[in-house]
Amino acid sequence: MNSSKNLALALLADGKSQAEVAAIAGVNQATISRLINGKSSDLSYREGKRLEEALQNSQPPITVLVTPAGAAR
């Protein structure tokens, strides 16, 4: 399970601004800033789930390449 702080940091690393992360969570930018800086412990369950869904939607799908056994590489 990811903490709201880790989810917010992942969205920031994905190129979103603090204001965009705040809008996704439904909180103000100051709340996200305090969360990231350790001055706030966590967001509510609902706000955290919004961040989690946004992060899942921003990740590209994983592609696995499979070659037949014995095939030349």
mmCIF file of C-alpha atoms in Angstrom:
data_model
loop_
_atom_site.group_PDB
_atom_site.id
_atom_site.type_symbol
_atom_site.label_atom_id
_atom_site.label_comp_id
_atom_site.label_asym_id
_atom_site.label_seq_id
_atom_site.Cartn_x
_atom_site.Cartn_y
_atom_site.Cartn_z
ATOM 1 C CA MET A 1 0.000 0.000 0.000
ATOM 2 C CA ASN A 2 1.349 3.421 -0.958
ATOM 3 C CA SER A 3 1.168 6.414 1.307
ATOM 4 C CA SER A 4 -0.391 9.580 -0.037
ATOM 5 C CA LYS A 5 3.035 11.217 0.150
ATOM 6 C CA ASN A 6 4.579 8.547 -2.089
ATOM 7 C CA LEU A 7 1.680 8.801 -4.530
ATOM 8 C CA ALA A 8 2.008 12.591 -4.668
ATOM 9 C CA LEU A 9 5.768 12.338 -5.211
ATOM 10 C CA ALA A 10 5.243 9.806 -8.003
ATOM 11 C CA LEU A 11 2.801 12.140 -9.742
ATOM 12 C CA LEU A 12 5.271 15.011 -9.374
ATOM 13 C CA ALA A 13 7.997 12.823 -10.882
ATOM 14 C CA ASP A 14 5.580 12.059 -13.713
ATOM 15 C CA GLY A 15 5.609 15.773 -14.591
ATOM 16 C CA LYS A 16 2.590 17.100 -12.728
ATOM 17 C CA SER A 17 2.829 20.288 -10.657
ATOM 18 C CA GLN A 18 1.846 20.528 -6.988
ATOM 19 C CA ALA A 19 -1.244 22.463 -8.075
ATOM 20 C CA GLU A 20 -2.235 19.675 -10.498
ATOM 21 C CA VAL A 21 -1.695 16.997 -7.829
ATOM 22 C CA ALA A 22 -3.800 19.061 -5.418
ATOM 23 C CA ALA A 23 -6.596 19.382 -7.969
ATOM 24 C CA ILE A 24 -6.585 15.616 -8.543
ATOM 25 C CA ALA A 25 -6.810 14.926 -4.798
ATOM 26 C CA GLY A 26 -9.409 17.631 -4.227
ATOM 27 C CA VAL A 27 -7.290 19.574 -1.742
ATOM 28 C CA ASN A 28 -5.411 22.860 -1.956
ATOM 29 C CA GLN A 29 -1.784 23.181 -3.035
ATOM 30 C CA ALA A 30 -0.631 24.086 0.481
ATOM 31 C CA THR A 31 -1.898 20.720 1.748
ATOM 32 C CA ILE A 32 0.165 18.877 -0.890
ATOM 33 C CA SER A 33 3.208 20.992 -0.035
ATOM 34 C CA ARG A 34 2.864 20.190 3.682
ATOM 35 C CA LEU A 35 2.374 16.499 2.872
ATOM 36 C CA ILE A 36 5.519 16.339 0.746
ATOM 37 C CA ASN A 37 7.577 18.260 3.316
ATOM 38 C CA GLY A 38 6.488 15.997 6.178
ATOM 39 C CA LYS A 39 4.445 18.653 7.966
ATOM 40 C CA SER A 40 1.208 16.744 7.371
ATOM 41 C CA SER A 41 0.888 13.040 8.067
ATOM 42 C CA ASP A 42 -1.520 11.885 5.367
ATOM 43 C CA LEU A 43 -4.577 12.627 3.273
ATOM 44 C CA SER A 44 -7.990 11.074 3.712
ATOM 45 C CA TYR A 45 -8.690 7.673 2.192
ATOM 46 C CA ARG A 46 -10.775 9.224 -0.603
ATOM 47 C CA GLU A 47 -8.111 11.802 -1.473
ATOM 48 C CA GLY A 48 -5.416 9.117 -1.495
ATOM 49 C CA LYS A 49 -7.513 6.900 -3.771
ATOM 50 C CA ARG A 50 -7.860 9.779 -6.241
ATOM 51 C CA LEU A 51 -4.065 10.098 -6.366
ATOM 52 C CA GLU A 52 -3.685 6.331 -6.756
ATOM 53 C CA GLU A 53 -6.142 6.218 -9.671
ATOM 54 C CA ALA A 54 -4.443 9.169 -11.375
ATOM 55 C CA LEU A 55 -1.060 7.483 -11.061
ATOM 56 C CA GLN A 56 -2.388 4.195 -12.452
ATOM 57 C CA ASN A 57 -3.927 6.043 -15.397
ATOM 58 C CA SER A 58 -0.668 7.865 -16.137
ATOM 59 C CA GLN A 59 1.486 4.718 -16.327
ATOM 60 C CA PRO A 60 1.961 3.133 -19.746
ATOM 61 C CA PRO A 61 0.916 -0.501 -20.051
ATOM 62 C CA ILE A 62 3.650 -3.098 -19.591
ATOM 63 C CA THR A 63 4.626 -4.970 -22.753
ATOM 64 C CA VAL A 64 6.181 -8.412 -22.516
ATOM 65 C CA LEU A 65 7.977 -9.851 -25.505
ATOM 66 C CA VAL A 66 7.838 -13.641 -25.740
ATOM 67 C CA THR A 67 9.883 -15.722 -28.161
ATOM 68 C CA PRO A 68 9.263 -19.401 -28.881
ATOM 69 C CA ALA A 69 11.613 -21.858 -27.165
ATOM 70 C CA GLY A 70 14.680 -22.533 -29.291
ATOM 71 C CA ALA A 71 14.133 -19.490 -31.512
ATOM 72 C CA ALA A 72 17.177 -17.496 -32.585
ATOM 73 C CA ARG A 73 17.609 -14.252 -30.688
#
